[in-house]
mmCIF file of C-alpha atoms in Angstrom:
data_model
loop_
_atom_site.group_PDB
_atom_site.id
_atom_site.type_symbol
_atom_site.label_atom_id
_atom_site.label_comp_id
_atom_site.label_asym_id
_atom_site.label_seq_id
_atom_site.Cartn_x
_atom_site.Cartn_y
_atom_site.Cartn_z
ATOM 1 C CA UNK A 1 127.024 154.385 5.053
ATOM 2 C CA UNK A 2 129.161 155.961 7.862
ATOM 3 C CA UNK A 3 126.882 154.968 10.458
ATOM 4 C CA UNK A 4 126.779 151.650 9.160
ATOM 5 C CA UNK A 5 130.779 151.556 9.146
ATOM 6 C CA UNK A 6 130.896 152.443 12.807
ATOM 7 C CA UNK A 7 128.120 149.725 13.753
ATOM 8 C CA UNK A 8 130.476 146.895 11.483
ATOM 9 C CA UNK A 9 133.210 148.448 13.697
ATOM 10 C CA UNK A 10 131.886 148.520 17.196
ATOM 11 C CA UNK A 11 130.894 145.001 16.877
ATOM 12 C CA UNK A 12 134.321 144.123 15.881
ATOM 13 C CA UNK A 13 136.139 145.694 18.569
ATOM 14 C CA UNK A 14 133.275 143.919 21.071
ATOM 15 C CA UNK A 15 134.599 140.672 19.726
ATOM 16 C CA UNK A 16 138.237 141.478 20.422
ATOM 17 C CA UNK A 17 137.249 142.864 24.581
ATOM 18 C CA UNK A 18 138.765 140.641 27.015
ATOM 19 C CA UNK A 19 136.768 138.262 29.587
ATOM 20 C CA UNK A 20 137.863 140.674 32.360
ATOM 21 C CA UNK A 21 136.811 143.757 29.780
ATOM 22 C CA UNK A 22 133.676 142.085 29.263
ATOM 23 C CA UNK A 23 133.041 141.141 32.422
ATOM 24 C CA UNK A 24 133.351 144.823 33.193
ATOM 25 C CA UNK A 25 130.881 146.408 30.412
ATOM 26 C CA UNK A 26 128.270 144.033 32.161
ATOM 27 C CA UNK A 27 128.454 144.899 35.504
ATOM 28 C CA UNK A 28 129.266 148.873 34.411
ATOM 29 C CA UNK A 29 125.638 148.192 32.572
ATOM 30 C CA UNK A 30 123.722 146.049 35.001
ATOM 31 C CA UNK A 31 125.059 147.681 38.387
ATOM 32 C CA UNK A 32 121.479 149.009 39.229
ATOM 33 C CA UNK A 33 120.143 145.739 38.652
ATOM 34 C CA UNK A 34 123.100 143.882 40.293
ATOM 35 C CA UNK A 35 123.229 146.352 43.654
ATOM 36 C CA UNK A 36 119.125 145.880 44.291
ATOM 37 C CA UNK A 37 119.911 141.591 43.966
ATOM 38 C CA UNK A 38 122.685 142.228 46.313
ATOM 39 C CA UNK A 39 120.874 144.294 48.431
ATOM 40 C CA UNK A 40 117.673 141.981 48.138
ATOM 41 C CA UNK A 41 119.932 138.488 49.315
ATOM 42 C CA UNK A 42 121.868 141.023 52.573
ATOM 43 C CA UNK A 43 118.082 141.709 53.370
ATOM 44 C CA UNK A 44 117.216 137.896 53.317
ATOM 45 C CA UNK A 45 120.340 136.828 55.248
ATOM 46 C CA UNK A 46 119.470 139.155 58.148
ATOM 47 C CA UNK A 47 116.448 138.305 58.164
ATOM 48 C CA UNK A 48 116.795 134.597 58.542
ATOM 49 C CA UNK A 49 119.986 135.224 60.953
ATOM 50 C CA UNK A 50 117.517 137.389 62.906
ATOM 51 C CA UNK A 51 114.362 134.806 62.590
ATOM 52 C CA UNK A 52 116.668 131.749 63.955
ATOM 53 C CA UNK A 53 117.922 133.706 66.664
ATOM 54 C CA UNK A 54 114.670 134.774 67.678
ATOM 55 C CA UNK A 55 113.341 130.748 67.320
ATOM 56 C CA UNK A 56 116.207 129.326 69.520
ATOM 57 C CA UNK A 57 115.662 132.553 72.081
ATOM 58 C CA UNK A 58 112.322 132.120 72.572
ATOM 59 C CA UNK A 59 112.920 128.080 72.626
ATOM 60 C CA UNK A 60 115.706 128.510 75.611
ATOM 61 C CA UNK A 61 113.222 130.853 77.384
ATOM 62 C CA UNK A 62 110.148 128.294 77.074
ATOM 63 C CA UNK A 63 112.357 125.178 77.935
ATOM 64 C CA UNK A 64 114.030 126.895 80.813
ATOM 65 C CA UNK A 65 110.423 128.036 81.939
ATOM 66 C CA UNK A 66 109.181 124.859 81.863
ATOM 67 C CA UNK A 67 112.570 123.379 84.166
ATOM 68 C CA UNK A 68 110.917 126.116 86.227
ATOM 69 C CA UNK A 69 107.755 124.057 86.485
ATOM 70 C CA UNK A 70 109.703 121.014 87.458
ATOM 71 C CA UNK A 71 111.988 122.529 90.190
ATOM 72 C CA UNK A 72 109.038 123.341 91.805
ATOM 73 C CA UNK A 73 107.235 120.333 91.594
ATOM 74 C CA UNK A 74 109.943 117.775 92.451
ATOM 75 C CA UNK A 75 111.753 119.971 95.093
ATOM 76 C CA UNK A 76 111.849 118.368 98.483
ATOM 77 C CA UNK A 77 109.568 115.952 96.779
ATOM 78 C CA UNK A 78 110.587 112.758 99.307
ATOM 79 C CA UNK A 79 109.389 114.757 102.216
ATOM 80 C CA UNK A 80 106.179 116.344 101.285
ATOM 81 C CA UNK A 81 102.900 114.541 102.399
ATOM 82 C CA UNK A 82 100.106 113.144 100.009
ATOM 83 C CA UNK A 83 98.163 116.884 100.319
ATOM 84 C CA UNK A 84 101.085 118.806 99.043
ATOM 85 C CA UNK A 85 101.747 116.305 96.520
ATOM 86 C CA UNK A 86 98.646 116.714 94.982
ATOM 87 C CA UNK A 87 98.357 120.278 95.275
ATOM 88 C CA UNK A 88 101.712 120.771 93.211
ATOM 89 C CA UNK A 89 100.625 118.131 90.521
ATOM 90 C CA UNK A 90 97.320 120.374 89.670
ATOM 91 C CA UNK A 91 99.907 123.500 89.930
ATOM 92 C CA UNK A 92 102.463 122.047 87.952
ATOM 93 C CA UNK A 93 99.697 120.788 84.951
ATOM 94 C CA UNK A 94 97.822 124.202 85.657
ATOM 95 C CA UNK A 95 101.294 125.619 84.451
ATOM 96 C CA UNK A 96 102.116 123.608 81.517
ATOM 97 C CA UNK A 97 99.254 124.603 79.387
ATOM 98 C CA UNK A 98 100.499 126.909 77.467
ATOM 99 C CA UNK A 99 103.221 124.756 76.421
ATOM 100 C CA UNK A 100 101.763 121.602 75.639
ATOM 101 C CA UNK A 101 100.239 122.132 72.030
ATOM 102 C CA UNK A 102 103.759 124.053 71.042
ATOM 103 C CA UNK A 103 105.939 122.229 68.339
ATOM 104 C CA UNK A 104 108.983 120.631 68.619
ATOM 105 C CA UNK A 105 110.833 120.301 71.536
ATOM 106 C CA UNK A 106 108.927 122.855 74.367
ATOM 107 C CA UNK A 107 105.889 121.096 73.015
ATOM 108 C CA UNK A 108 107.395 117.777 73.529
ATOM 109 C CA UNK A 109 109.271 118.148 77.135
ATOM 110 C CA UNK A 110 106.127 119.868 78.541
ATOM 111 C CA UNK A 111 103.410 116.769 77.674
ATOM 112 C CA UNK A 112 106.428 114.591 78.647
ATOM 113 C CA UNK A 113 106.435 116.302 82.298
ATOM 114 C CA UNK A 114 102.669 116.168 82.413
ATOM 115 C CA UNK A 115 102.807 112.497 81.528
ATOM 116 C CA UNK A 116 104.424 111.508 84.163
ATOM 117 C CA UNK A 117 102.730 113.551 86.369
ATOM 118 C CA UNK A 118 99.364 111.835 85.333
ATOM 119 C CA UNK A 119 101.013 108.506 85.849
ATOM 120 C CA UNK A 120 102.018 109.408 89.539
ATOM 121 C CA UNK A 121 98.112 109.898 89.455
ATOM 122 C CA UNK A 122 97.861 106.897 88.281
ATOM 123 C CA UNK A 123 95.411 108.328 85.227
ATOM 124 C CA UNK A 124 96.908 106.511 82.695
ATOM 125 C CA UNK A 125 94.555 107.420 80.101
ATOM 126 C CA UNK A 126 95.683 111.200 80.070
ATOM 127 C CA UNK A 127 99.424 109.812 80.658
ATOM 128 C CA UNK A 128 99.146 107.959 77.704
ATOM 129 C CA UNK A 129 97.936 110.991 75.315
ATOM 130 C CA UNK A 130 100.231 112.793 76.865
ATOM 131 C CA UNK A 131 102.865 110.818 75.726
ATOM 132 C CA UNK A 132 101.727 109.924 72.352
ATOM 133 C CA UNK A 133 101.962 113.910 71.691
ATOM 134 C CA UNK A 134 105.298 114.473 72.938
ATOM 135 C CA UNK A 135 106.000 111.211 71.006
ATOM 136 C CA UNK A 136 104.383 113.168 67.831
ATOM 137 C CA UNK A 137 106.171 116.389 68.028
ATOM 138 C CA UNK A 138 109.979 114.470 68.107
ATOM 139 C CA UNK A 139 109.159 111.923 65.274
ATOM 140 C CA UNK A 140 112.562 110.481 64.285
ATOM 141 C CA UNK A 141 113.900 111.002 67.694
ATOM 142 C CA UNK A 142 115.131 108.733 70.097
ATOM 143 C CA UNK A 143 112.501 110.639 72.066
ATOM 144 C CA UNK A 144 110.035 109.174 69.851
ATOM 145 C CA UNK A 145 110.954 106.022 71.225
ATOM 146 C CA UNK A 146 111.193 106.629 74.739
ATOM 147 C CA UNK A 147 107.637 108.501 74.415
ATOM 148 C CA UNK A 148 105.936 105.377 72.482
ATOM 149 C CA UNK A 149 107.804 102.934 75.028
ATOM 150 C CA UNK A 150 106.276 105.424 77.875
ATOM 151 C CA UNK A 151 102.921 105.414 76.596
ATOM 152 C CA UNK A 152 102.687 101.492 75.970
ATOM 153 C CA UNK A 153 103.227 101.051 79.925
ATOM 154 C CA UNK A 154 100.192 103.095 79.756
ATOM 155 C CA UNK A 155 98.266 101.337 77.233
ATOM 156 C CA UNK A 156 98.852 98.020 79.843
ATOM 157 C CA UNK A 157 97.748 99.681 82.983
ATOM 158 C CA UNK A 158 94.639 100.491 81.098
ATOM 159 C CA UNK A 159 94.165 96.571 79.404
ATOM 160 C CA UNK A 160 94.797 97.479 76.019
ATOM 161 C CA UNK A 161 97.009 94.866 75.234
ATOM 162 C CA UNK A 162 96.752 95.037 71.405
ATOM 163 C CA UNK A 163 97.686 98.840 70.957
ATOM 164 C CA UNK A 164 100.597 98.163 73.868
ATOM 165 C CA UNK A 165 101.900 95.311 71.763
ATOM 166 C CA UNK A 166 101.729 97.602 68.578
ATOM 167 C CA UNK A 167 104.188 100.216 70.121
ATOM 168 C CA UNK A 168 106.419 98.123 71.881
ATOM 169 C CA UNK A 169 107.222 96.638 67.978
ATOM 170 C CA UNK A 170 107.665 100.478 67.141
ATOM 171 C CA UNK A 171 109.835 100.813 69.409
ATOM 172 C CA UNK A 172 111.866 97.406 69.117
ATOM 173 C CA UNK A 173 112.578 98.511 65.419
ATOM 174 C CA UNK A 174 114.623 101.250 66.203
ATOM 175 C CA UNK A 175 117.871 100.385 66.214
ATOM 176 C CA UNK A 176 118.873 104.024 67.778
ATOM 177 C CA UNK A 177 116.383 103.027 71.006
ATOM 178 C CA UNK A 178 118.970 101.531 73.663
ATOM 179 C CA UNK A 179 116.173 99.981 75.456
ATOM 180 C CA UNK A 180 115.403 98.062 72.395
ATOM 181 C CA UNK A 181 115.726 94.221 74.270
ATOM 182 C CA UNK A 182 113.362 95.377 76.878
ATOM 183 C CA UNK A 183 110.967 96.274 74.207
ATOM 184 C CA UNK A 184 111.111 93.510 72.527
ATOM 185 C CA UNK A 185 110.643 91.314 76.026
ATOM 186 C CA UNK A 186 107.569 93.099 76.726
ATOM 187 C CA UNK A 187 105.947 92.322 73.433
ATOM 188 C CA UNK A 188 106.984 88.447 73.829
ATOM 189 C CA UNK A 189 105.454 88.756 77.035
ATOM 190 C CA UNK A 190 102.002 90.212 75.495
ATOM 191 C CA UNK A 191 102.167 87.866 72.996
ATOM 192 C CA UNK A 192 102.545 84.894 75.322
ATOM 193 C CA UNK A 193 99.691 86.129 77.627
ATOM 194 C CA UNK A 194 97.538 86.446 74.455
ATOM 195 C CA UNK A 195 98.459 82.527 73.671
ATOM 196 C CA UNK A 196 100.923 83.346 70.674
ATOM 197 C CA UNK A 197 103.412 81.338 71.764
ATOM 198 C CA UNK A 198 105.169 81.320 68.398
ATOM 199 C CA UNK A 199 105.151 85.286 68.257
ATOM 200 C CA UNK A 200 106.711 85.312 71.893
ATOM 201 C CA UNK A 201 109.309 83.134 71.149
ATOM 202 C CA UNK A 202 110.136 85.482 67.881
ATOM 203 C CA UNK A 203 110.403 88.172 69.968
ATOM 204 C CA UNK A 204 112.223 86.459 72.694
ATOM 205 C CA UNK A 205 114.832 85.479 70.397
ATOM 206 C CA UNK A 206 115.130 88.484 68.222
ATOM 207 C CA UNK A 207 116.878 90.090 71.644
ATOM 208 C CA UNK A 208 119.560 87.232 71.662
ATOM 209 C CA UNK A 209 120.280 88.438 68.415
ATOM 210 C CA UNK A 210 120.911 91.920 69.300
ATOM 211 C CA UNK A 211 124.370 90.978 70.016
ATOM 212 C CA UNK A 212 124.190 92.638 73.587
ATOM 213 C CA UNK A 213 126.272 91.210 76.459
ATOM 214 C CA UNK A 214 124.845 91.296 80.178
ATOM 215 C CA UNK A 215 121.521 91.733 79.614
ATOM 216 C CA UNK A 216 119.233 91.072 81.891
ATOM 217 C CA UNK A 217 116.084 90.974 79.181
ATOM 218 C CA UNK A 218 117.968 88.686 77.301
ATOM 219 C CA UNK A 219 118.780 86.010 80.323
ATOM 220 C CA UNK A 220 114.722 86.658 81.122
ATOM 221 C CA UNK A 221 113.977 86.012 77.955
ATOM 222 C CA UNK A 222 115.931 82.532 77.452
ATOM 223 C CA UNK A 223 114.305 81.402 80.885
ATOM 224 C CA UNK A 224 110.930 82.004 78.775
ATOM 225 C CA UNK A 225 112.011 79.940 75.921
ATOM 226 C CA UNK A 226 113.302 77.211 77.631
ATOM 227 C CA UNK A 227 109.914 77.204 79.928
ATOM 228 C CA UNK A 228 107.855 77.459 76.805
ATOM 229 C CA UNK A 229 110.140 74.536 75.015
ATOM 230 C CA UNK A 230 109.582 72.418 78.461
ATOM 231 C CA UNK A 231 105.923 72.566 78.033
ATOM 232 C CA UNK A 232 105.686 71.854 74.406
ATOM 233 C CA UNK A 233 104.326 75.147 73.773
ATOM 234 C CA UNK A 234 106.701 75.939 70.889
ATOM 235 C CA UNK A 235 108.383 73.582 68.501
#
């Protein structure tokens, strides 16, 4: 009976302790438990304060590397002869390999560098790829854009008309791209060449209605609308 008196009374006087006094029994009776959580989330913090550091380290080192690469293909560029033009392109590709399948944006500058660098070659084929992986590894960018623009050019030094036209919509739909009129110019254009007279003149007016002021795409592409309206190619 005594014992069960002092049970009947320790449960009362629990339901009389204070928040603040109850607060204390808990962490008086977890503070093993409590101090190995703490412990465990200090552990994760440094870790992750440790892991970005380390990422945006060794991302400065690899993009200032790969500035390195560029110096010393475009210094003195304008008075270098066709030999030593050639000889640093194969150097300067030689030294991008390593960077080119990295993610993000090493990955991304170095197979933009080497895309140009095959276009001065004019092989437009590995310019293109080039740029469709940079293109890949900034998705959501405005580099995106500027990649995709890039590698259309491409696509129309090498005939393909239909995958050219394709990006140059890509591109024209991104309302972050400031090149967007252009875009859309080139894609009336490839649509007029094809004989799509009404999908030029969509495209040619779609830039009117980017509200822009002094544009030169946009005066280009009224000259095309008024030619095609002259010729009763468009209604």
């Amino acid at each position: 009976m005594a014992d069960n008196v002092v049970k009947i009374n320790g449960a009362a006087e629990k339901k009389n302790l204070s928040g603040e006094q109850k607060l204390g029994d808990f962490l008086s009776r977890n503070s093993k438990v409590l101090f190995g959580i703490l412990c465990g989330a200090i552990v994760l913090i440094v870790a992750y304060v440790v892991c970005f550091y380390a990422s945006t380290s060794s991302v400065r080192k690899n993009l200032d590397k790969i500035e390195v690469i560029e110096y010393s293909f475009t210094k003195d560029a304008s008075a270098i002869d066709g030999a030593e033009l050639a000889s640093r392109q194969e150097t300067a590709l030689k030294n991008l390999d390593p960077y080119l399948n990295k993610g993000g944006i090493v990955g991304a500058r170095a197979n933009m560098l080497a895309a140009d660098i095959y276009g001065q070659k004019k092989d437009w084929q590995a310019s293109k790829d080039a740029w469709l992986k940079a293109a890949s590894k900034r998705k959501g960018t405005y580099l995106e854009s500027l990649c995709d623009f890039n590698a259309a050019a491409a696509c129309e030094e090498l005939g393909q008309s239909d995958e050219a036209l394709k990006l140059y919509e890509k591109v024209s739909a991104d309302k972050n791209f400031v090149d967007r009129s252009r875009a859309y110019f080139n894609a009336g254009r490839l649509k007029e060449d094809a004989g799509d007279f009404e999908g030029a003149k969509v495209f040619y007016k779609a830039i009117g209605e980017l509200g822009y002021t002094n544009d030169s795409w946009n005066d280009l592409a009224k000259t095309r609308l008024i030619d095609l309206d002259n010729k009763g190619k468009t209604k």
